[in-house]
Amino acid sequence: MLFRLHPTYRRLNAYVDGNLDPKRHRRVTRHLMQCVRCRNVVRFFEDLRQVIQTIAADVPLPPEGLLEEIYATRDSGIRILLPAPDDVANSPQPRLRKTTFPYTALRVAVVFFLCMLVNPLDFLRAGRGSLIVTPSRPQIGDSIFVHYEPATFFAGYATLRLRGEVFYSPTNYHTQFLAHLVLAKDGRYHGTFAWPDSAVFIRLVVEDSTGRLLDTNARRLWEVLAHGKDGHPLFLALYSRAQALYATHWHDFVSTARSLVRLYPDSPASWRIRLQEDIRRHGLEMTAPFWDTYRREFRRLEHLAISRGYDAQTAAELVLLASTLRDDFAQTRWLERLYAVDSIHDVALVFRALNILRATSMPAADRLAMLEKLWQADRPPYRREIADIGLRIAQTANDSLQPLRWAKRYVERNPRAALSVARALIDNPATRQDGIRFAEDVLRRSETHILWPRPMLVSTTRHVEEIEELRSYLRVEVGLVTFQHEWLPDHLDTLWSAAQNIWEPAAFTRIADVMARAGDTRRAAAILARAVVDPVLPLSQRDSLAAVGLALVDSMHWSAALANAERAIQRHVFQPNVDIHLASGLTIREHPRGSSRLLRKHLDEKLHLVAFYSCACEFEIGSIPEFVTVADSLKHLGIGSLVIGFPEYADSLHDILTQHEFSGPLLLDFNRTVADAFHLVGSPTYFLIDESGIIRFERTNPHALVRPAILWAREKARGAGQDLTISSVP
Amino acid sequence: MHGSPLSSIIQRAIADDREALAILYQRYSARMYRVACHITASHDDARDALHDIFVGLPELLRKYSGHGDLEGWLLRVVARRALMVVRRRNRFPEFSWDELIIHPSVDVDIPTLNRVTLERAISRLPDSLRIIFWLKEVEGFTHEEIAALLETTISATTNKLYRARRQLQNLLRTENDA
């Protein structure tokens, strides 16, 4: 079995480490044989190991003289008692979660109850009932009896509805109500419907009377194929099933493809689907050895068609098979025959469109005009392909209208491609703005895309991934582009909604940065707050620094943000006097929720936070107690103290110094004489110098140019000591 | 073990014999120093850790049961000591503006590897990831040993190793772009 998607990063890691069991190891190995992307990741890991070994080998030897130092230390009588690594008594045990049966049972019960409470229908949807169709091999025109036995948890509905996705051909299908299912005494539901005329394949689901899905057979649906009189499924039934399951239900698709070849070996379509399966399974390169078989079959089918006579459809199928086989000569040969039989056959139109696509020497406008004629030929089945080609040509045109027109046509016929089309439009500078609007529209409608019947028809996982991919693209590229173009405000909502659905701290900061620069600080704060309140996310220094700063301003999770701020401090995330790049310009003290009060209440005991606080909201006075303590301890030595600060804090400073009964000599540079003379910038700087001019204590912003000031003060101290003892507190 | 040269050296070292201590130093200090360097990311801190261990080695060896490899046992000792240094240092950390650089998310682009950029990238990993990365990739510690050293669970160390690789990939890509 192959991976339908790439192996996870974790699994690739485990593969490199050799931690996978043999079965999984084989699966990853097989995937790597055909996936360049994953192979590159693995190769990166292996290269990493090799380069690491070269670095590791270069670590210098222990410094010279260390052994003598060790002897000297021991000689001086010093002994260091170290814990042994296997000293169980001294070593803390790894934190292991102990789970006992009663607690597990209790948890299961609570989860069950909550599921029922939150959305009983969604919960019930997970339950899978049993649906039996009689006759089991229906023929077109038969009456179909349905017996449905619901899942264990499911009860209470008197009647249910049976809805079907009815295929008339691989490309012609729609959903329709089929039958009411009535509850019988045996606890099962029964219903009847007539097989729709000319339908070949039906996929069934059960819904309630309001149309809400109740049972989808775990998203596999119940499938019913029309059978012939010989008891085999009809060719069109199998063909429709194969097309419906392609890229979504791999195993079922494979079995269908094989059934087609077994039951209908004379149909080119059977072999084409079988070849598609092989190519998808082994990759194009690895399929090559099998192609001799397919080529032999192609020659047989060709001979058969010529000997029996062929119609347009057979010729078209042979063209498609030759194309899948990459046999250009055979393809041209049968294309000419197709043109001769039916020049406006769907396949003929598509190949004409492909020729137009390849005619790159012609101006794009002319090619689009030719394609428009094909489009107007009104052959619905292949309009999707023509629209796709039109979009590709339009992307090269210097006309912003054409790409949008063809994009809409294409998406109308292939909604699954909406996201990739949006992205392609954004990539094109000429259609970037239209593309962004298109993408926003797609995202708005993305919820409806995954409504029934889409979940059963497309891989939901893949769809969600596509949405995430586009969101990722939007949040980074669109955010920055729109900012540059100064029409960001129109798109803040998009970024905001994107932020609700992503889980990467780096993306948080990127979006928040854009939002903050656009002036929407409230939402920027809320986005960043998630970086600290979400336990899943790593609490890296950058994110938490910015996030906590902003969370203090406006957080949806106020108490959690504070708790995380404390945790971040305990993890030594914060540094004193580090400005918060995103929080600058925000005034915490003016916030209506009283952040400064709460902050003090929770954290004023902590030195780091005092500094952080003082920087963030410019309450420099917050670090005065430190200053006072140091100065107080030194005053009996006759030490001079210098304070460079802002005059508006003079009263507070007076109060604090009085409260601490500090009466030492001070130089208060409230007029910024020193600061201006020495171009001090940033936060106020505090330092104490003793009578010898030695700096005993300093607290400053890292950006402040304090060294000249310190030198100056030292000079003053040596020259005229009175400069340092000008006054006490004003 | 009894009667082998190593056991006699250990016994002599326990008895505070300088020559035995010197033999152990010559034999094991290089690798111990390397482990300490990788964990602390500082030659000074590694030197201090090595100094402390050899000063306390005679007393420490009394706890050595004789089972298993002495070098492995000493490596665990030095790793533990170095971790203590890192934890202490983190209480009074030095600020680095490098930490504020925004790192893009993982992409499929695989960065090219060279020594200089890799060294720089590793130095920019958070301590918690860098230590596990070194212990596992270079020193060959098992996840069980790392978990015991770091007082955490095996799954946590496994996850952190994955995260370290992922972050390295990001960092290297940033370096390459630059």
Coordinates of C-alpha atoms in Angstrom, one line a residue, chain A residues 433-652:
Chain A
Q433 CA -5.8 42.2 -6.7
D434 CA -8.6 40.3 -8.5
G435 CA -6.9 37.1 -7.2
I436 CA -7.0 38.2 -3.6
R437 CA -10.7 39.0 -3.9
F438 CA -11.3 35.8 -5.6
A439 CA -9.4 34.0 -2.8
E440 CA -11.4 35.7 -0.1
D441 CA -14.6 34.8 -1.8
V442 CA -13.4 31.2 -2.0
L443 CA -12.5 31.1 1.6
R444 CA -15.8 32.6 2.5
R445 CA -17.5 29.8 0.6
S446 CA -15.1 27.2 1.7
E447 CA -17.5 26.1 4.4
T448 CA -20.1 25.4 1.9
H449 CA -17.7 23.4 -0.2
I450 CA -17.5 20.7 2.3
L451 CA -21.2 20.3 2.7
W452 CA -22.8 17.3 1.3
P453 CA -22.2 15.8 -1.1
R454 CA -18.7 17.1 -1.3
P455 CA -17.3 15.3 1.7
M456 CA -18.0 12.0 0.1
L457 CA -16.8 13.0 -3.3
V458 CA -13.5 14.6 -2.5
S459 CA -10.9 13.9 0.1
T460 CA -11.8 16.1 2.9
T461 CA -8.3 16.0 4.3
R462 CA -6.9 17.1 1.1
H463 CA -9.5 19.9 0.8
V464 CA -8.7 21.2 4.2
E465 CA -5.0 21.1 3.4
E466 CA -5.6 23.2 0.3
I467 CA -7.5 25.7 2.4
E468 CA -4.8 25.9 4.9
E469 CA -2.2 26.2 2.1
L470 CA -4.1 29.2 0.7
R471 CA -4.6 30.7 4.1
S472 CA -0.9 30.3 4.6
Y473 CA -0.3 32.0 1.4
L474 CA -2.7 34.8 2.2
R475 CA -1.4 35.5 5.6
V476 CA 2.1 36.0 4.5
E477 CA 2.1 37.2 0.9
V478 CA -1.2 39.0 0.8
G479 CA -0.7 40.6 4.1
L480 CA 2.6 42.1 3.0
V481 CA 1.6 42.9 -0.5
T482 CA -1.5 44.7 0.6
F483 CA 0.4 46.6 3.2
Q484 CA 2.8 47.8 0.6
H485 CA -0.1 48.9 -1.6
E486 CA -1.8 50.7 1.3
W487 CA -5.1 49.0 0.9
L488 CA -4.5 46.7 3.8
P489 CA -7.6 47.8 5.8
D490 CA -9.8 46.2 3.2
H491 CA -8.1 42.8 3.9
L492 CA -7.6 42.8 7.6
D493 CA -10.7 40.7 8.0
T494 CA -9.2 38.1 5.8
L495 CA -6.0 38.1 7.8
W496 CA -8.0 37.9 11.0
S497 CA -10.0 34.9 9.8
A498 CA -6.8 33.3 8.6
A499 CA -5.3 33.8 12.0
Q500 CA -8.1 31.9 13.6
N501 CA -7.2 28.8 11.7
I502 CA -3.5 28.6 11.9
W503 CA -1.2 27.3 14.6
E504 CA 2.2 28.6 13.8
P505 CA 3.7 31.2 16.1
A506 CA 5.8 32.6 13.3
A507 CA 2.6 33.2 11.3
F508 CA 1.0 34.9 14.3
T509 CA 3.7 37.4 14.6
R510 CA 3.7 38.0 10.9
I511 CA 0.0 38.7 10.8
A512 CA 0.0 40.6 14.0
D513 CA 2.9 42.7 12.7
V514 CA 0.9 43.6 9.6
M515 CA -2.2 44.4 11.7
A516 CA -0.3 46.4 14.2
R517 CA 1.3 48.5 11.5
A518 CA -2.1 49.0 10.0
G519 CA -3.2 50.4 13.4
D520 CA -5.5 47.5 14.4
T521 CA -3.7 46.8 17.6
R522 CA -6.6 45.2 19.3
R523 CA -6.7 42.3 16.9
A524 CA -2.9 42.2 16.7
A525 CA -2.9 41.8 20.4
A526 CA -5.5 39.1 20.4
I527 CA -3.7 37.1 17.8
L528 CA -0.4 37.2 19.6
A529 CA -2.1 36.4 22.9
R530 CA -2.8 33.0 21.5
A531 CA 0.9 32.3 21.3
V532 CA 1.1 32.2 25.0
V533 CA -2.3 30.9 26.0
D534 CA -2.1 27.9 23.7
P535 CA -0.2 25.2 25.4
V536 CA 0.4 23.5 22.1
L537 CA 2.6 26.2 20.8
P538 CA 6.2 26.5 21.8
L539 CA 6.9 29.4 24.1
S540 CA 9.8 30.8 22.2
Q541 CA 11.3 34.0 23.4
R542 CA 10.3 36.1 20.5
D543 CA 6.7 35.1 20.4
S544 CA 6.0 35.2 24.1
L545 CA 7.8 38.4 24.5
A546 CA 5.6 40.1 22.0
A547 CA 2.6 38.2 22.8
V548 CA 2.6 38.8 26.5
G549 CA 3.3 42.4 25.9
L550 CA 0.3 42.7 23.7
A551 CA -1.8 40.3 25.7
L552 CA -1.5 42.7 28.6
V553 CA -3.0 45.4 26.5
D554 CA -6.0 43.5 25.1
S555 CA -6.4 39.8 25.5
M556 CA -9.3 37.5 25.0
H557 CA -7.7 35.3 27.6
W558 CA -6.7 37.8 30.2
S559 CA -6.0 35.6 33.2
A560 CA -4.4 32.9 31.1
A561 CA -2.1 35.5 29.5
L562 CA -1.0 36.7 32.9
A563 CA -0.4 33.2 34.1
N564 CA 1.6 32.6 31.0
A565 CA 3.5 35.8 31.5
E566 CA 4.5 34.5 34.9
R567 CA 5.5 31.2 33.4
A568 CA 7.5 32.9 30.8
I569 CA 9.3 34.9 33.4
Q570 CA 10.1 31.7 35.3
R571 CA 11.5 30.3 32.1
H572 CA 13.6 33.4 31.9
V573 CA 12.1 34.5 28.7
F574 CA 12.1 38.1 29.7
Q575 CA 15.1 40.4 29.9
P576 CA 15.1 43.7 31.7
N577 CA 15.1 46.7 29.6
V578 CA 14.3 44.9 26.4
D579 CA 11.9 46.9 24.4
I580 CA 9.0 45.1 22.9
H581 CA 9.0 45.8 19.3
L582 CA 5.3 45.2 18.7
A583 CA 4.1 46.7 21.9
S584 CA 5.8 50.0 21.3
G585 CA 3.3 52.7 20.9
L586 CA 0.7 51.1 23.1
T587 CA -0.1 52.6 26.4
I588 CA -0.9 50.0 29.0
R589 CA -1.7 52.4 31.8
E590 CA -4.6 53.8 29.8
H591 CA -6.2 50.5 29.1
P592 CA -9.7 50.4 30.6
R593 CA -9.1 47.0 32.0
G594 CA -6.5 48.4 34.3
S595 CA -3.6 46.3 33.1
S596 CA -1.1 48.1 35.2
R597 CA -3.0 47.5 38.4
L598 CA -3.4 43.8 37.6
L599 CA 0.2 43.6 36.6
R600 CA 1.4 45.1 39.8
K601 CA -0.9 42.9 41.8
H602 CA 0.3 39.7 40.2
L603 CA 3.9 40.3 39.5
D604 CA 5.4 43.3 41.3
E605 CA 7.5 41.0 43.4
K606 CA 9.5 39.9 40.5
L607 CA 12.5 41.9 39.5
H608 CA 12.3 41.0 35.8
L609 CA 8.8 42.0 35.4
V610 CA 9.4 45.3 37.1
A611 CA 11.9 46.1 34.5
F612 CA 9.8 44.7 31.7
Y613 CA 6.9 46.7 33.0
S614 CA 8.8 49.9 33.3
C615 CA 10.0 49.6 29.7
A616 CA 6.8 48.6 28.2
C617 CA 4.7 51.4 29.7
E618 CA 7.5 53.9 30.5
F619 CA 6.9 53.8 34.2
E620 CA 10.6 54.0 34.9
I621 CA 9.9 54.7 38.5
G622 CA 9.2 51.0 38.7
S623 CA 12.8 50.2 39.0
I624 CA 13.5 52.8 41.7
P625 CA 13.1 50.3 44.6
E626 CA 16.1 48.4 43.3
F627 CA 18.0 51.6 43.1
V628 CA 17.1 52.6 46.5
T629 CA 18.1 49.2 48.0
V630 CA 21.5 49.4 46.5
A631 CA 22.0 53.0 47.3
D632 CA 20.8 52.5 50.8
S633 CA 23.3 49.7 51.4
L634 CA 26.1 51.8 50.2
K635 CA 25.3 55.2 51.7
H636 CA 27.2 54.6 54.9
L637 CA 30.3 54.4 52.7
G638 CA 29.7 58.0 51.6
I639 CA 28.8 57.1 48.1
G640 CA 27.4 59.6 45.6
S641 CA 24.4 58.6 43.6
L642 CA 23.4 59.9 40.2
V643 CA 20.0 59.6 38.8
I644 CA 19.1 60.6 35.3
G645 CA 15.4 60.6 34.9
F646 CA 12.3 62.5 33.8
P647 CA 10.9 65.3 35.9
E648 CA 7.4 64.0 35.7
Y649 CA 8.4 61.2 38.0
A650 CA 9.9 63.4 40.6
D651 CA 6.9 63.2 42.9
S652 CA 6.8 59.4 42.8

